[in-house]
PDB file of C-alpha atoms in Angstrom:
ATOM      1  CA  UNK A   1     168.461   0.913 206.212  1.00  0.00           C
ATOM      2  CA  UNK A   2     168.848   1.942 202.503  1.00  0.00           C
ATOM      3  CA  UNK A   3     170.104   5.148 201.111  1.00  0.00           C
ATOM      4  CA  UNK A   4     168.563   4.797 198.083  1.00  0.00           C
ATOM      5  CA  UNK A   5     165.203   6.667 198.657  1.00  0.00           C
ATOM      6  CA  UNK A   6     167.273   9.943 199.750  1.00  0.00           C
ATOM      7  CA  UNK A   7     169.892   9.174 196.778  1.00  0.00           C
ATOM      8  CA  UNK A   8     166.239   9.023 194.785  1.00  0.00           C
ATOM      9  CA  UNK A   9     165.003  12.299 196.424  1.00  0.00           C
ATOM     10  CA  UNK A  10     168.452  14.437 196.051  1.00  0.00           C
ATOM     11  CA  UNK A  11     168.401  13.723 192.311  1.00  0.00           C
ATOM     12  CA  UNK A  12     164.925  14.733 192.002  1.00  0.00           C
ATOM     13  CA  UNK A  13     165.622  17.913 194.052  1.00  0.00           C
ATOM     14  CA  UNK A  14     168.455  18.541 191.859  1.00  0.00           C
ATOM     15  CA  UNK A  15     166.552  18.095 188.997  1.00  0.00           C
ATOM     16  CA  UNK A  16     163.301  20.090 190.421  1.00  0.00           C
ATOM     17  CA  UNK A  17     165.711  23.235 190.906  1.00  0.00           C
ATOM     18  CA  UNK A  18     167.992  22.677 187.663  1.00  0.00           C
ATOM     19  CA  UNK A  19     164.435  22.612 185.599  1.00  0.00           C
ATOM     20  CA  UNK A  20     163.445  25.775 187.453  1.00  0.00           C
ATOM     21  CA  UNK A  21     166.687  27.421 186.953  1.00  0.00           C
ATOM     22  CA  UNK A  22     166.869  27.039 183.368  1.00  0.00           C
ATOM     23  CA  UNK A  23     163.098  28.451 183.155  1.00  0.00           C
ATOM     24  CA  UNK A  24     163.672  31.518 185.358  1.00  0.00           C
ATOM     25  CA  UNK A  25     166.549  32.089 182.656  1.00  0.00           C
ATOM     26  CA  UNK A  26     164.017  31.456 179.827  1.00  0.00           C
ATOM     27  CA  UNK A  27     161.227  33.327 181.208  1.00  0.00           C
ATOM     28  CA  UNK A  28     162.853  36.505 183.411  1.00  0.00           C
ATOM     29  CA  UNK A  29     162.395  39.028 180.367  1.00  0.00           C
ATOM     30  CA  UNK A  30     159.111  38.793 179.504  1.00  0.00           C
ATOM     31  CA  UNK A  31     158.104  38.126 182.746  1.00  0.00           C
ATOM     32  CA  UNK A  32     160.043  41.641 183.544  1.00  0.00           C
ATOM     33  CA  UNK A  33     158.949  43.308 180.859  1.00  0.00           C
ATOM     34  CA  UNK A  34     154.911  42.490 181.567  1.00  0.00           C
ATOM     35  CA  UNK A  35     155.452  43.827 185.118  1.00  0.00           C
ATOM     36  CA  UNK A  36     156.640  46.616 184.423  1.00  0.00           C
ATOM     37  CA  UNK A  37     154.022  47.813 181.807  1.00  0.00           C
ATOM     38  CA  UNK A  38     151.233  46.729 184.689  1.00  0.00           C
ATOM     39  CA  UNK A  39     152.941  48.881 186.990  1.00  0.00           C
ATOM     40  CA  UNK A  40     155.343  51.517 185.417  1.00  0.00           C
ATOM     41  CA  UNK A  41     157.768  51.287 188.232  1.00  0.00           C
ATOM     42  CA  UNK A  42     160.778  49.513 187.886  1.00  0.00           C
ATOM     43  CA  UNK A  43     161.041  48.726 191.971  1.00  0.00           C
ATOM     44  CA  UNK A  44     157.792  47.226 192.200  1.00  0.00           C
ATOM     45  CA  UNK A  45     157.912  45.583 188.837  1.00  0.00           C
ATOM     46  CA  UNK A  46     160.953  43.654 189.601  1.00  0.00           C
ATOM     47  CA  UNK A  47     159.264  42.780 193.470  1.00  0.00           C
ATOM     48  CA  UNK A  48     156.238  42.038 191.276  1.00  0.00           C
ATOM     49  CA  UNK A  49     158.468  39.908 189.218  1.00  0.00           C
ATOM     50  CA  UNK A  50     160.346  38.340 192.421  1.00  0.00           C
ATOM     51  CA  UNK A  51     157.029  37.506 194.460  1.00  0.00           C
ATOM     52  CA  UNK A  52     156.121  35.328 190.926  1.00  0.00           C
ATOM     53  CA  UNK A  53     158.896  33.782 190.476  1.00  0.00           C
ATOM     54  CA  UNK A  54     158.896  32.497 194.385  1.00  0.00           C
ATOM     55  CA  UNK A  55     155.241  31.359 194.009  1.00  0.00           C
ATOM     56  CA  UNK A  56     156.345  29.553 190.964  1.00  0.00           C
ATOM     57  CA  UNK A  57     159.304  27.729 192.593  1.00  0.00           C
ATOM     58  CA  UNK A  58     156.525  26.950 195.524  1.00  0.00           C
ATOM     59  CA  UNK A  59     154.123  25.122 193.348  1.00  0.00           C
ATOM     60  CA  UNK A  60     156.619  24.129 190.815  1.00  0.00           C
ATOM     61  CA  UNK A  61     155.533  20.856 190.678  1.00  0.00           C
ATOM     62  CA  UNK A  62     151.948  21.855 189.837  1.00  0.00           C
ATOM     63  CA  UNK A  63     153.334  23.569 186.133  1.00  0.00           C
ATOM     64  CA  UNK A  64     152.364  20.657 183.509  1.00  0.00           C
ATOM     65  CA  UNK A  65     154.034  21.261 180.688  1.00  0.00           C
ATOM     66  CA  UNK A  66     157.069  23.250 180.163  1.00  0.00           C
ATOM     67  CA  UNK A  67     155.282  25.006 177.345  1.00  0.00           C
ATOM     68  CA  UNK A  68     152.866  26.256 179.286  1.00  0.00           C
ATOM     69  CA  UNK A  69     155.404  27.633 181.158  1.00  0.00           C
ATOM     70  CA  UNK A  70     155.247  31.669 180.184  1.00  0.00           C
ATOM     71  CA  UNK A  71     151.299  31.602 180.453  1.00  0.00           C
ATOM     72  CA  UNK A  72     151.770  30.262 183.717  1.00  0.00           C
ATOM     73  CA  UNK A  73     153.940  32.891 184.721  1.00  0.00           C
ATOM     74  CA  UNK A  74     151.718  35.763 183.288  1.00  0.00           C
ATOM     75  CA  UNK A  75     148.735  34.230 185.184  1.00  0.00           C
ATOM     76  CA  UNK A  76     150.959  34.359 188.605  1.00  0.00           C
ATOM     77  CA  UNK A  77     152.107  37.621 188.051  1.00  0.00           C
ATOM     78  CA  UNK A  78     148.438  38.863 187.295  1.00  0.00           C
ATOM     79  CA  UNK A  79     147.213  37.653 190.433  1.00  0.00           C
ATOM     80  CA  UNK A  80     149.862  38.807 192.777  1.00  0.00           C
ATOM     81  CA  UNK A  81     149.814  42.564 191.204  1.00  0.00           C
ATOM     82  CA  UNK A  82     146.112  42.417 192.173  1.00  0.00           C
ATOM     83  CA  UNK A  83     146.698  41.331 195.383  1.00  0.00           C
ATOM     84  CA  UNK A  84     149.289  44.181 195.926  1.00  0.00           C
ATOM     85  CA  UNK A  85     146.895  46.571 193.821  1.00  0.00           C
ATOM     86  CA  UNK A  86     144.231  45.419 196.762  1.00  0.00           C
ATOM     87  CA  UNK A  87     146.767  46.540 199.501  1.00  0.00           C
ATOM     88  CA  UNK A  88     147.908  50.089 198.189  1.00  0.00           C
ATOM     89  CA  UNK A  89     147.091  52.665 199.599  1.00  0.00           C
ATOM     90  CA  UNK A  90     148.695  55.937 198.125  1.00  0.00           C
ATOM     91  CA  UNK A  91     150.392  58.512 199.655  1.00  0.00           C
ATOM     92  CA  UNK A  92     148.635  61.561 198.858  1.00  0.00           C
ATOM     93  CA  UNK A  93     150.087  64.627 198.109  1.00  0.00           C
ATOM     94  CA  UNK A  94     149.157  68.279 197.725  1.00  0.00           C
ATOM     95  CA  UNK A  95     149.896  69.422 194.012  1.00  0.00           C
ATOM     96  CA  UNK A  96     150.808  72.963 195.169  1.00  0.00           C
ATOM     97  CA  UNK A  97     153.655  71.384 196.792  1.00  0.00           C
ATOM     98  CA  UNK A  98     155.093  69.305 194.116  1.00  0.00           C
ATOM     99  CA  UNK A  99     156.944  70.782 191.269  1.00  0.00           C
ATOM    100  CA  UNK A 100     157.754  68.961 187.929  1.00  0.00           C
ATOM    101  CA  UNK A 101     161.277  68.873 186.980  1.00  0.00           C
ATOM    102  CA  UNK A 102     162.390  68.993 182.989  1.00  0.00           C
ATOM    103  CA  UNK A 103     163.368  65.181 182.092  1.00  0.00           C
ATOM    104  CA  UNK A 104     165.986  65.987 179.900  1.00  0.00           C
ATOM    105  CA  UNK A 105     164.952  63.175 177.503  1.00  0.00           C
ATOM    106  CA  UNK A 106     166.724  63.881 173.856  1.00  0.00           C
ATOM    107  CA  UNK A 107     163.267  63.053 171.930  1.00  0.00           C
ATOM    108  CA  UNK A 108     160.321  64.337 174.155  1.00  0.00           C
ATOM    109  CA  UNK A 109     157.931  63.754 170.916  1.00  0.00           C
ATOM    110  CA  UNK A 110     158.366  59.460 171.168  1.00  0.00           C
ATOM    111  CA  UNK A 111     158.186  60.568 175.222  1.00  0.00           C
ATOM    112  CA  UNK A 112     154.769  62.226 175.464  1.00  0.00           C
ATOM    113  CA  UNK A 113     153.788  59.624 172.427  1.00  0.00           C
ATOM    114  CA  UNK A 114     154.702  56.329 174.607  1.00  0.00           C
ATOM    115  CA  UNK A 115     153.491  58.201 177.620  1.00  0.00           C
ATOM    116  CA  UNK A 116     150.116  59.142 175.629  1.00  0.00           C
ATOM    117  CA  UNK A 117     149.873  55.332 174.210  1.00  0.00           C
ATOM    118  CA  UNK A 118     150.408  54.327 178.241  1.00  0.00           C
ATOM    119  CA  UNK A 119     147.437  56.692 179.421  1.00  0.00           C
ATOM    120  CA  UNK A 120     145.384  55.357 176.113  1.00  0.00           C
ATOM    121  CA  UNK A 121     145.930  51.555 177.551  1.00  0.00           C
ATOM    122  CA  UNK A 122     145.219  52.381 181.170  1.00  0.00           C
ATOM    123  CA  UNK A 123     142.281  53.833 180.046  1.00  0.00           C
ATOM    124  CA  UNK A 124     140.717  50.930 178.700  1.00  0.00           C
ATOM    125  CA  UNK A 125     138.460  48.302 180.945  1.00  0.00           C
ATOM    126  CA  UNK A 126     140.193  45.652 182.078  1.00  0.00           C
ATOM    127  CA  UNK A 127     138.211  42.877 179.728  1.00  0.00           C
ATOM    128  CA  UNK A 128     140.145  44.769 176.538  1.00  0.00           C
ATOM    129  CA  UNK A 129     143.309  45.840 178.450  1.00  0.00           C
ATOM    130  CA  UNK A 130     144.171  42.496 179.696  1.00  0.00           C
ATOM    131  CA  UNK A 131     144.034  40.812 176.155  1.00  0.00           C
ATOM    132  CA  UNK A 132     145.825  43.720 174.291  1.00  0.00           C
ATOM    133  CA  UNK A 133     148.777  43.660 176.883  1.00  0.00           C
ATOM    134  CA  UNK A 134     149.147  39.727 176.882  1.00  0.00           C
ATOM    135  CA  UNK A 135     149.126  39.486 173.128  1.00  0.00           C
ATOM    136  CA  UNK A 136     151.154  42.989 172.892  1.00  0.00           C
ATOM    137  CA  UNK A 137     153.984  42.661 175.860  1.00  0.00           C
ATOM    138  CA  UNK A 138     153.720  38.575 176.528  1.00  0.00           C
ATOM    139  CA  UNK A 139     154.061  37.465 172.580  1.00  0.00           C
ATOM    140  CA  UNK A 140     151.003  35.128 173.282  1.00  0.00           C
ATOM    141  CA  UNK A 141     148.509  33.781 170.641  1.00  0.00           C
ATOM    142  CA  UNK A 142     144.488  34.459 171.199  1.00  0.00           C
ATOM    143  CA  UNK A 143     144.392  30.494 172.308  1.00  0.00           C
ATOM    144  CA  UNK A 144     146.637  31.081 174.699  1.00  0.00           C
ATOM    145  CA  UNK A 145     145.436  34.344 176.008  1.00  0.00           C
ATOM    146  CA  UNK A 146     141.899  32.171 175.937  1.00  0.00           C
ATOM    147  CA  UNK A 147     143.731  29.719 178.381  1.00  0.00           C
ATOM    148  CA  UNK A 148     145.382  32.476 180.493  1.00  0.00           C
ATOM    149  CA  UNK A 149     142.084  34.209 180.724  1.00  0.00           C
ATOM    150  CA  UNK A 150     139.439  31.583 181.253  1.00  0.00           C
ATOM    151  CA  UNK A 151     137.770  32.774 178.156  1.00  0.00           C
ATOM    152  CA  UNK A 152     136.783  31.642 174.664  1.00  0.00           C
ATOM    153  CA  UNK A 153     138.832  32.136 172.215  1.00  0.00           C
ATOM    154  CA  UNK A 154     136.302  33.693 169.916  1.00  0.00           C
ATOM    155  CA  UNK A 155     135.711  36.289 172.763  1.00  0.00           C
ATOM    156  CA  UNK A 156     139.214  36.878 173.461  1.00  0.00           C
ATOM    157  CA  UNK A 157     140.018  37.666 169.061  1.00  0.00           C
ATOM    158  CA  UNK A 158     136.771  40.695 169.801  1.00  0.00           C
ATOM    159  CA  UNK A 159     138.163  41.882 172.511  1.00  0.00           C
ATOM    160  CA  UNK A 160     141.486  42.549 170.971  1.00  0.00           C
ATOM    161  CA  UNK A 161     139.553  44.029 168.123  1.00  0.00           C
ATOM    162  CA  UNK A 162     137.634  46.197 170.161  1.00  0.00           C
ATOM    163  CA  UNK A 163     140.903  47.045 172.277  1.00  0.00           C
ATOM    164  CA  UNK A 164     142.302  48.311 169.408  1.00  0.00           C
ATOM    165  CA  UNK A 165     139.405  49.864 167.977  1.00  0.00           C
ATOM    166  CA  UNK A 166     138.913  51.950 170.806  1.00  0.00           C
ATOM    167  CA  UNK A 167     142.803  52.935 171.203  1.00  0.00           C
ATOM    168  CA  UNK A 168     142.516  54.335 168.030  1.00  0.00           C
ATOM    169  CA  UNK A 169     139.660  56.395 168.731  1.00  0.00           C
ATOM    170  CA  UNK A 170     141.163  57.488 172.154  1.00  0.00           C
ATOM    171  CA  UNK A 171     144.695  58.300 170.478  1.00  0.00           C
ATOM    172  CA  UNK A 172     143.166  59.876 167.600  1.00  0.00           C
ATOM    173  CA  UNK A 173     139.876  61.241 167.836  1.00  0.00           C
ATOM    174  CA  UNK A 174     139.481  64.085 165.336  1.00  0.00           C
ATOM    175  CA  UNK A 175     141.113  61.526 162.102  1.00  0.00           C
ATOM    176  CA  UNK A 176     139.122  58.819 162.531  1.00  0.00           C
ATOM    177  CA  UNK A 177     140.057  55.239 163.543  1.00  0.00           C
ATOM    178  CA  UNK A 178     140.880  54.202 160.378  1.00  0.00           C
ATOM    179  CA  UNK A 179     143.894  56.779 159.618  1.00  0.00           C
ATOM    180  CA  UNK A 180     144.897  56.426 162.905  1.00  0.00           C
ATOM    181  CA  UNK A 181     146.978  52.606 161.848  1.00  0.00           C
ATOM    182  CA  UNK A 182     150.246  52.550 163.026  1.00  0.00           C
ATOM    183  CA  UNK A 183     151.251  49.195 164.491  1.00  0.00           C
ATOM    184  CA  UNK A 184     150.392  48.793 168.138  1.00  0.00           C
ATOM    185  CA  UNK A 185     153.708  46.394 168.961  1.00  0.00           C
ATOM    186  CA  UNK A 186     156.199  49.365 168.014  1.00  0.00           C
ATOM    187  CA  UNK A 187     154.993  51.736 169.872  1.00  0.00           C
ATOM    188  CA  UNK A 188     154.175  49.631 173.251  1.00  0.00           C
ATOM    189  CA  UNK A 189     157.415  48.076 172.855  1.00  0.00           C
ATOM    190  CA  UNK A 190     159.357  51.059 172.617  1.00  0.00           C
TER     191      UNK A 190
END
């Protein structure tokens, strides 16, 4: 009997989990940083973030290209926070009984601003929010939110208009949309 196939197999193995390591290091950060702004919770972001990662190493060998390797990701992580979304169920809680405590944050204006700009997002339907957060938090291009999406990348380029259009209208409704300019990456990335 020959070794060889299992020599064959233990390199490939080796190889499968070496490739995966090095794009877990690559990819953990904006993968991180995605989940989090879906779910504003650092615990579940980073179980959010674990769950994706172990799908990924599961169907590893199904990932193409290692280019596509971050819009992969994304699309994981999309699907799994709307399957946990789908089994939530919130603990509800009288508001007499609950009483706010003072932060203690040393600049509550960029607070309530980033909190505001959160609230603005959330706010918008999912067909604008989706885009605006991909190209926003993920870095991605409109082809490749296209690809992550399903969508055409014509449709995907109005959508981010529109996304933006209406945050500007939300965050600033008395001005105006078009004094209302200030660049959308700074703030979210804050």
């Amino acid at each position: 009997m020959s070794k060889s196939p299992v020599q064959g197999r233990n390199n490939s193995d080796s190889d499968r989990r070496r490739r995966y390591e090095a794009l877990v290091d690559e990819l953990y950060q904006d993968v991180f940083r995605y989940a989090f702004w879906l779910t504003r919770n650092r615990g579940i972001a980073e179980d959010l973030v674990q769950e994706t990662f172990l799908r990924a190493w599961r169907s590893f060998d199904s990932l193409q290209s290692e280019k596509a390797a971050k819009a992969w990701l994304f699309t994981i992580l999309r699907r799994e926070n709307a399957r946990q979304y789908e089994r939530y169920r919130p603990e509800l809680v009288d508001i007499d009984d609950v009483s706010v405590a003072d932060e203690g944050t040393p600049e509550p204006d960029n607070r309530q601003n980033q909190v505001e700009l959160h609230q603005a997002i959330m706010r918008l339907g999912k067909d604008y929010r989706d885009p605006l957060l991909l190209q926003v938090i993920g870095g991605f291009s409109g082809k490749e939110i296209a690809d992550i999406l399903d969508l055409n990348n014509n449709t995907v380029m109005t959508r981010l208009f529109r996304a933006r259009s209406k945050l500007k209208t939300i965050l600033s409704p008395d001005t105006g949309a078009e004094d209302a300019g200030e660049d959308l990456t700074d703030k979210i990335t804050d």
